[in-house]
Short mmCIF file of C-alpha atoms and ligand atoms in Angstrom, two decimals:
data_model
loop_
_atom_site.label_atom_id
_atom_site.label_comp_id
_atom_site.label_asym_id
_atom_site.label_seq_id
_atom_site.Cartn_x
_atom_site.Cartn_y
_atom_site.Cartn_z
CA UNK E 1 -48.67 79.58 21.82
CA UNK E 2 -51.96 81.46 21.35
CA UNK E 3 -52.28 81.14 17.54
CA UNK E 4 -50.46 79.57 14.61
CA UNK E 5 -50.48 82.31 11.99
CA UNK E 6 -47.10 81.74 10.30
CA UNK E 7 -43.77 79.95 10.51
CA UNK E 8 -42.23 83.42 10.64
CA UNK E 9 -43.70 83.93 14.11
CA UNK E 10 -42.45 80.61 15.52
CA UNK E 11 -39.11 80.19 17.29
CA UNK E 12 -36.80 77.23 16.70
CA UNK E 13 -37.73 75.94 20.16
CA UNK E 14 -41.46 76.13 19.38
CA UNK E 15 -40.99 74.29 16.06
CA UNK E 16 -38.94 71.61 17.78
CA UNK E 17 -41.52 71.17 20.56
CA UNK E 18 -44.36 70.87 18.03
CA UNK E 19 -42.47 68.19 16.09
CA UNK E 20 -41.69 66.25 19.29
CA UNK E 21 -45.36 66.38 20.22
CA UNK E 22 -46.42 65.33 16.72
CA UNK E 23 -44.20 62.25 16.90
CA UNK E 24 -45.67 61.35 20.29
CA UNK E 25 -49.24 61.80 19.04
CA UNK E 26 -48.45 59.75 15.94
CA UNK E 27 -47.08 56.89 18.06
CA UNK E 28 -50.04 57.04 20.46
CA UNK E 29 -52.78 57.43 17.83
CA UNK E 30 -56.00 55.97 19.23
CA UNK E 31 -54.88 56.04 22.86
CA UNK E 32 -53.78 59.61 23.61
CA UNK E 33 -55.63 62.23 25.68
CA UNK E 34 -58.52 64.26 24.24
CA UNK E 35 -57.83 67.84 25.29
CA UNK E 36 -60.46 69.21 22.87
CA UNK E 37 -63.31 67.31 24.57
CA UNK E 38 -66.44 69.44 24.61
CA UNK E 39 -65.00 71.96 22.14
CA UNK E 40 -66.25 73.01 18.73
CA UNK E 41 -63.70 74.26 16.18
CA UNK E 42 -64.80 76.22 13.13
CA UNK E 43 -63.04 75.56 9.84
CA UNK E 44 -63.55 78.58 7.58
CA UNK E 45 -62.36 77.82 4.05
CA UNK E 46 -62.52 80.17 1.09
CA UNK E 47 -60.25 77.96 -1.06
CA UNK E 48 -60.46 74.27 -2.04
CA UNK E 49 -58.82 71.59 0.07
CA UNK E 50 -58.47 67.84 0.36
CA UNK E 51 -55.61 67.22 2.80
CA UNK E 52 -56.08 70.21 5.06
CA UNK E 53 -59.80 69.77 5.45
CA UNK E 54 -59.65 66.03 6.07
CA UNK E 55 -56.64 66.14 8.38
CA UNK E 56 -58.15 68.89 10.52
CA UNK E 57 -61.58 67.25 10.69
CA UNK E 58 -60.05 63.91 11.68
CA UNK E 59 -57.52 65.52 14.03
CA UNK E 60 -60.08 67.61 15.88
CA UNK E 61 -62.29 64.53 16.32
CA UNK E 62 -59.38 62.38 17.52
CA UNK E 63 -58.62 65.03 20.15
CA UNK E 64 -62.22 64.88 21.35
CA UNK E 65 -63.54 68.01 19.64
CA UNK E 66 -66.20 68.68 17.02
CA UNK E 67 -65.12 70.22 13.70
CA UNK E 68 -67.58 72.57 12.00
CA UNK E 69 -66.68 73.03 8.33
CA UNK E 70 -67.83 76.37 6.93
CA UNK E 71 -67.08 77.00 3.26
CA UNK E 72 -67.45 80.58 2.11
CA UNK E 73 -70.46 79.47 0.07
CA UNK E 74 -72.25 78.41 3.24
CA UNK E 75 -71.71 81.52 5.34
CA UNK E 76 -72.25 85.25 4.89
CA UNK E 77 -68.50 85.80 4.45
CA UNK E 78 -69.08 84.70 0.85
CA UNK E 79 -71.63 87.49 0.45
CA UNK E 80 -69.28 90.14 1.74
CA UNK E 81 -69.70 90.11 5.52
CA UNK E 82 -66.38 91.46 6.87
CA UNK E 83 -63.93 89.01 8.42
CA UNK E 84 -63.87 91.04 11.65
CA UNK E 85 -67.63 90.62 12.07
CA UNK E 86 -67.49 86.91 11.24
CA UNK E 87 -64.67 86.61 13.78
CA UNK E 88 -66.57 88.38 16.55
CA UNK E 89 -69.59 86.12 16.04
CA UNK E 90 -67.64 82.86 15.88
CA UNK E 91 -65.47 83.92 18.81
CA UNK E 92 -68.55 83.97 21.02
CA UNK E 93 -69.66 80.49 20.03
CA UNK E 94 -66.75 78.22 19.14
CA UNK E 95 -63.50 77.43 20.92
CA UNK E 96 -61.01 77.74 18.06
CA UNK E 97 -60.78 78.34 14.33
CA UNK E 98 -58.87 77.05 11.33
CA UNK E 99 -58.84 79.50 8.42
CA UNK E 100 -57.87 78.94 4.77
CA UNK E 101 -58.09 82.06 2.66
CA UNK E 102 -56.25 84.51 0.42
CA UNK E 103 -54.97 87.47 2.46
CA UNK E 104 -52.72 86.80 5.45
CA UNK E 105 -54.21 89.93 7.03
CA UNK E 106 -57.61 88.22 7.14
CA UNK E 107 -56.21 85.45 9.34
CA UNK E 108 -54.42 88.00 11.51
CA UNK E 109 -57.66 90.02 11.82
CA UNK E 110 -59.67 86.89 12.59
CA UNK E 111 -57.30 86.00 15.43
CA UNK E 112 -57.48 89.52 16.83
CA UNK E 113 -61.24 90.05 16.59
CA UNK E 114 -62.35 86.54 17.56
CA UNK E 115 -60.11 86.20 20.60
CA UNK E 116 -60.01 82.43 20.11
CA UNK E 117 -57.03 80.27 19.06
CA UNK E 118 -56.67 80.64 15.30
CA UNK E 119 -54.72 78.48 12.85
CA UNK E 120 -53.56 79.55 9.39
CA UNK E 121 -54.53 76.63 7.13
CA UNK E 122 -52.98 78.39 4.08
CA UNK E 123 -52.96 81.94 2.86
CA UNK E 124 -51.25 83.53 -0.13
CA UNK E 125 -48.28 84.26 2.16
CA UNK E 126 -47.77 81.12 4.22
CA UNK E 127 -48.73 77.49 4.77
CA UNK E 128 -47.34 76.83 8.26
CA UNK E 129 -49.20 73.55 8.90
CA UNK E 130 -47.72 72.10 5.73
CA UNK E 131 -44.19 73.10 6.66
CA UNK E 132 -44.52 71.45 10.08
CA UNK E 133 -45.58 68.23 8.34
CA UNK E 134 -42.70 68.58 5.88
CA UNK E 135 -40.17 69.07 8.66
CA UNK E 136 -41.62 66.09 10.50
CA UNK E 137 -41.13 64.00 7.36
CA UNK E 138 -37.52 65.18 7.02
CA UNK E 139 -36.92 64.25 10.64
CA UNK E 140 -38.46 60.80 10.22
CA UNK E 141 -36.79 60.03 6.89
CA UNK E 142 -33.37 61.65 7.32
CA UNK E 143 -33.04 62.11 11.07
CA UNK E 144 -33.18 65.91 10.76
CA UNK E 145 -31.90 68.80 8.66
CA UNK E 146 -28.65 69.56 10.47
CA UNK E 147 -25.81 69.71 7.94
CA UNK E 148 -28.16 69.03 5.06
CA UNK E 149 -29.00 71.15 2.05
CA UNK E 150 -32.66 71.68 1.16
CA UNK E 151 -33.72 72.81 -2.33
CA UNK E 152 -36.96 74.36 -3.52
CA UNK E 153 -37.62 74.30 -7.27
CA UNK E 154 -40.57 76.29 -8.55
CA UNK E 155 -42.41 79.48 -7.70
CA UNK E 156 -39.94 81.41 -5.56
CA UNK E 157 -42.55 83.56 -3.87
CA UNK E 158 -45.45 81.19 -3.22
CA UNK E 159 -46.86 80.46 0.22
CA UNK E 160 -44.79 77.25 0.31
CA UNK E 161 -41.49 78.88 -0.65
CA UNK E 162 -42.01 81.72 1.77
CA UNK E 163 -42.76 79.28 4.58
CA UNK E 164 -39.67 77.21 3.72
CA UNK E 165 -37.56 80.38 3.71
CA UNK E 166 -38.81 81.29 7.19
CA UNK E 167 -38.21 77.72 8.38
CA UNK E 168 -34.61 77.94 7.10
CA UNK E 169 -34.18 81.28 8.84
CA UNK E 170 -35.46 79.91 12.14
CA UNK E 171 -33.72 76.51 12.00
CA UNK E 172 -30.51 77.50 10.22
CA UNK E 173 -30.34 74.90 7.45
CA UNK E 174 -29.09 75.71 3.94
CA UNK E 175 -31.98 76.41 1.56
CA UNK E 176 -31.40 76.92 -2.16
CA UNK E 177 -34.40 78.25 -4.08
CA UNK E 178 -34.43 77.92 -7.88
CA UNK E 179 -37.10 79.94 -9.60
CA UNK E 180 -37.57 81.76 -12.90
CA UNK E 181 -36.37 85.36 -12.52
CA UNK E 182 -39.92 86.73 -12.80
CA UNK E 183 -41.09 84.51 -9.90
CA UNK E 184 -38.29 85.16 -7.43
CA UNK E 185 -38.88 86.85 -4.08
CA UNK E 186 -38.57 90.64 -4.19
CA UNK E 187 -35.57 92.35 -2.63
CA UNK E 188 -37.58 93.81 0.25
CA UNK E 189 -38.77 90.34 1.31
CA UNK E 190 -35.19 89.00 1.22
CA UNK E 191 -33.99 92.02 3.18
CA UNK E 192 -36.64 91.35 5.84
CA UNK E 193 -35.79 87.65 5.85
CA UNK E 194 -32.11 88.52 6.29
CA UNK E 195 -30.96 84.89 6.06
CA UNK E 196 -27.50 84.26 4.59
CA UNK E 197 -28.29 80.52 4.59
CA UNK E 198 -31.07 81.11 2.00
CA UNK E 199 -29.96 81.59 -1.61
CA UNK E 200 -32.15 82.36 -4.61
CA UNK E 201 -31.13 81.59 -8.19
CA UNK E 202 -32.61 80.56 -11.50
CA UNK E 203 -30.73 77.30 -12.18
CA UNK E 204 -32.48 74.24 -10.71
CA UNK E 205 -29.38 72.08 -11.23
CA UNK E 206 -27.35 74.40 -8.99
CA UNK E 207 -30.06 74.33 -6.30
CA UNK E 208 -30.48 70.56 -6.44
CA UNK E 209 -26.74 69.73 -6.43
CA UNK E 210 -25.90 67.97 -3.15
CA UNK E 211 -29.40 68.61 -1.77
CA UNK E 212 -30.85 65.96 0.55
CA UNK E 213 -34.41 67.33 0.31
CA UNK E 214 -35.88 68.58 -2.96
CA UNK E 215 -39.21 70.36 -2.70
CA UNK E 216 -41.54 71.50 -5.39
CA UNK E 217 -45.10 72.80 -5.61
CA UNK E 218 -47.59 73.89 -8.24
CA UNK E 219 -46.47 76.69 -10.54
CA UNK E 220 -49.84 78.43 -10.27
CA UNK E 221 -51.22 78.58 -6.74
CA UNK E 222 -54.91 78.79 -5.91
CA UNK E 223 -56.21 82.11 -7.15
CA UNK E 224 -53.69 82.22 -10.02
CA UNK E 225 -55.44 79.73 -12.28
CA UNK E 226 -55.37 80.92 -15.88
CA UNK E 227 -52.16 82.96 -15.52
CA UNK E 228 -50.68 81.29 -18.60
CA UNK E 229 -47.91 83.86 -18.98
CA UNK E 230 -46.65 83.02 -15.51
CA UNK E 231 -46.83 79.29 -16.25
CA UNK E 232 -44.71 79.74 -19.37
CA UNK E 233 -41.86 81.10 -17.23
CA UNK E 234 -41.32 77.61 -15.81
CA UNK E 235 -39.96 75.83 -18.91
CA UNK E 236 -37.12 73.60 -17.69
CA UNK E 237 -38.32 73.58 -14.07
CA UNK E 238 -39.93 70.13 -14.02
CA UNK E 239 -38.41 68.06 -11.20
CA UNK E 240 -37.44 64.84 -12.95
CA UNK E 241 -34.70 62.21 -12.88
CA UNK E 242 -32.40 64.31 -15.08
CA UNK E 243 -32.64 67.23 -12.68
CA UNK E 244 -31.87 64.99 -9.71
CA UNK E 245 -28.63 63.40 -10.98
CA UNK E 246 -26.39 65.50 -8.71
CA UNK E 247 -28.68 65.45 -5.66
CA UNK E 248 -27.19 63.99 -2.47
CA UNK E 249 -27.20 60.25 -2.06
CA UNK E 250 -30.36 59.12 -0.27
CA UNK E 251 -32.20 62.34 -1.12
CA UNK E 252 -35.95 62.64 -0.76
CA UNK E 253 -38.36 64.58 -2.98
CA UNK E 254 -41.29 66.29 -1.27
CA UNK E 255 -44.45 67.80 -2.76
CA UNK E 256 -47.21 69.26 -0.61
CA UNK E 257 -49.79 68.10 -3.18
CA UNK E 258 -51.94 68.39 -5.22
CA UNK E 259 -49.38 67.70 -7.97
CA UNK E 260 -49.59 68.34 -11.68
CA UNK E 261 -47.57 65.60 -13.32
CA UNK E 262 -45.75 66.75 -16.43
CA UNK E 263 -45.56 70.30 -15.08
CA UNK E 264 -43.70 70.85 -11.80
CA UNK E 265 -42.87 67.13 -11.37
CA UNK E 266 -42.68 64.15 -13.69
CA UNK E 267 -44.94 61.17 -13.10
CA UNK E 268 -41.88 58.94 -12.81
CA UNK E 269 -40.29 61.11 -10.09
CA UNK E 270 -43.49 61.50 -8.12
CA UNK E 271 -44.05 57.75 -8.13
CA UNK E 272 -40.39 57.03 -7.30
CA UNK E 273 -40.72 59.26 -4.22
CA UNK E 274 -44.34 58.46 -3.36
CA UNK E 275 -43.30 56.88 -0.06
CA UNK E 276 -42.00 60.19 1.28
CA UNK E 277 -44.65 62.33 -0.43
CA UNK E 278 -47.62 60.45 1.00
CA UNK E 279 -45.93 60.15 4.40
CA UNK E 280 -45.67 63.94 4.16
CA UNK E 281 -49.41 64.10 3.45
CA UNK E 282 -50.22 61.82 6.40
CA UNK E 283 -48.00 63.91 8.64
CA UNK E 284 -50.41 66.82 8.20
CA UNK E 285 -52.68 64.99 10.63
CA UNK E 286 -50.04 64.44 13.30
CA UNK E 287 -48.42 67.87 13.01
CA UNK E 288 -51.77 69.66 13.21
CA UNK E 289 -52.85 67.62 16.21
CA UNK E 290 -49.68 68.86 17.91
CA UNK E 291 -50.65 72.43 17.01
CA UNK E 292 -54.16 71.95 18.40
CA UNK E 293 -52.83 70.46 21.64
CA UNK E 294 -50.40 73.38 22.01
CA UNK E 295 -53.20 75.88 21.43
CA UNK E 296 -55.36 74.20 24.07
CA UNK E 297 -52.65 74.38 26.72
CA UNK E 298 -53.29 76.98 29.42
CA UNK E 299 -51.26 80.15 28.80
N1 CP P 301 -51.22 70.41 0.73
C1 CP P 301 -52.46 70.89 0.97
O1 CP P 301 -52.64 71.86 1.72
O2 CP P 301 -53.44 70.22 0.32
P1 CP P 301 -54.97 70.64 0.20
O3 CP P 301 -55.01 71.90 -0.64
O4 CP P 301 -55.64 69.48 -0.46
O5 CP P 301 -55.50 70.92 1.56
N1 NVA P 302 -48.99 76.86 -3.35
C1 NVA P 302 -50.17 76.02 -3.39
C2 NVA P 302 -50.21 75.12 -2.21
C3 NVA P 302 -51.37 74.17 -2.19
C4 NVA P 302 -51.42 73.30 -0.99
C5 NVA P 302 -51.41 76.87 -3.45
O1 NVA P 302 -51.50 77.85 -2.71
O2 NVA P 302 -52.30 76.56 -4.25
#
């Protein structure tokens, strides 16, 4: 693996190997090898972050490397220097890069022009690191996804939903997305996805029925703040105890966080499932360390 740019580009075998490695790194935290020793990794962020920033900074350090956090306000990218120039400069100085930004193409261009291992730490299209942590949590909590139904309630075309749809395509589990009609994935995306195991509808109760994993995420992703018309589409989409009555026995609720209680999830439901949700947050660290180790391996 040279880069991690999307879940779409990973095979089932690669996902499985990353999760195996993450579990090993989690068990051996504090005593595992440090394959990033002597390396500096740039973290270029043009959007806010708590979990991603902290988990990458800690993870890079635990693997022996030095993280260099570069917000867009600190570097010339924020004043309009092209991503391909930023990439060519950083590529000559640092050993790898973690990028959080808007356009997926910017991460793709960074990888191409820098020539160094590049990780997508969230774009408008995908959040692959989060999905790896989510899958790790499903494996730990439920033993895996085989034979289980996964539901996603919320924005049907956000980075999280798109990443879950690609994960379902690659791994073959049933994924039911419930989203207001105006927020559902367009036909051309679904045609490209070409996954009969992924269904999209507008009734959350149908999606949640018999689901073992119920995911949600903010209704307005970063960059969409203030889109009140979009937010109004989501009436009736709060994940709460009433919505979960027909979920499978022993189901878990996941939320990538940050959460807006009283919007996409009720306070009661978030707190009832906090064990899984904060395990999911912690798993960012372990899953990303597995990604970094894989990227350091000789190709
Ligand atoms: N889930 C997630 O990526 O959180 P942050 O935006 O805080 O990094
Ligand atoms: N869909 C959300 C995920 C945040 C981790 C966003 O892009 O803001």
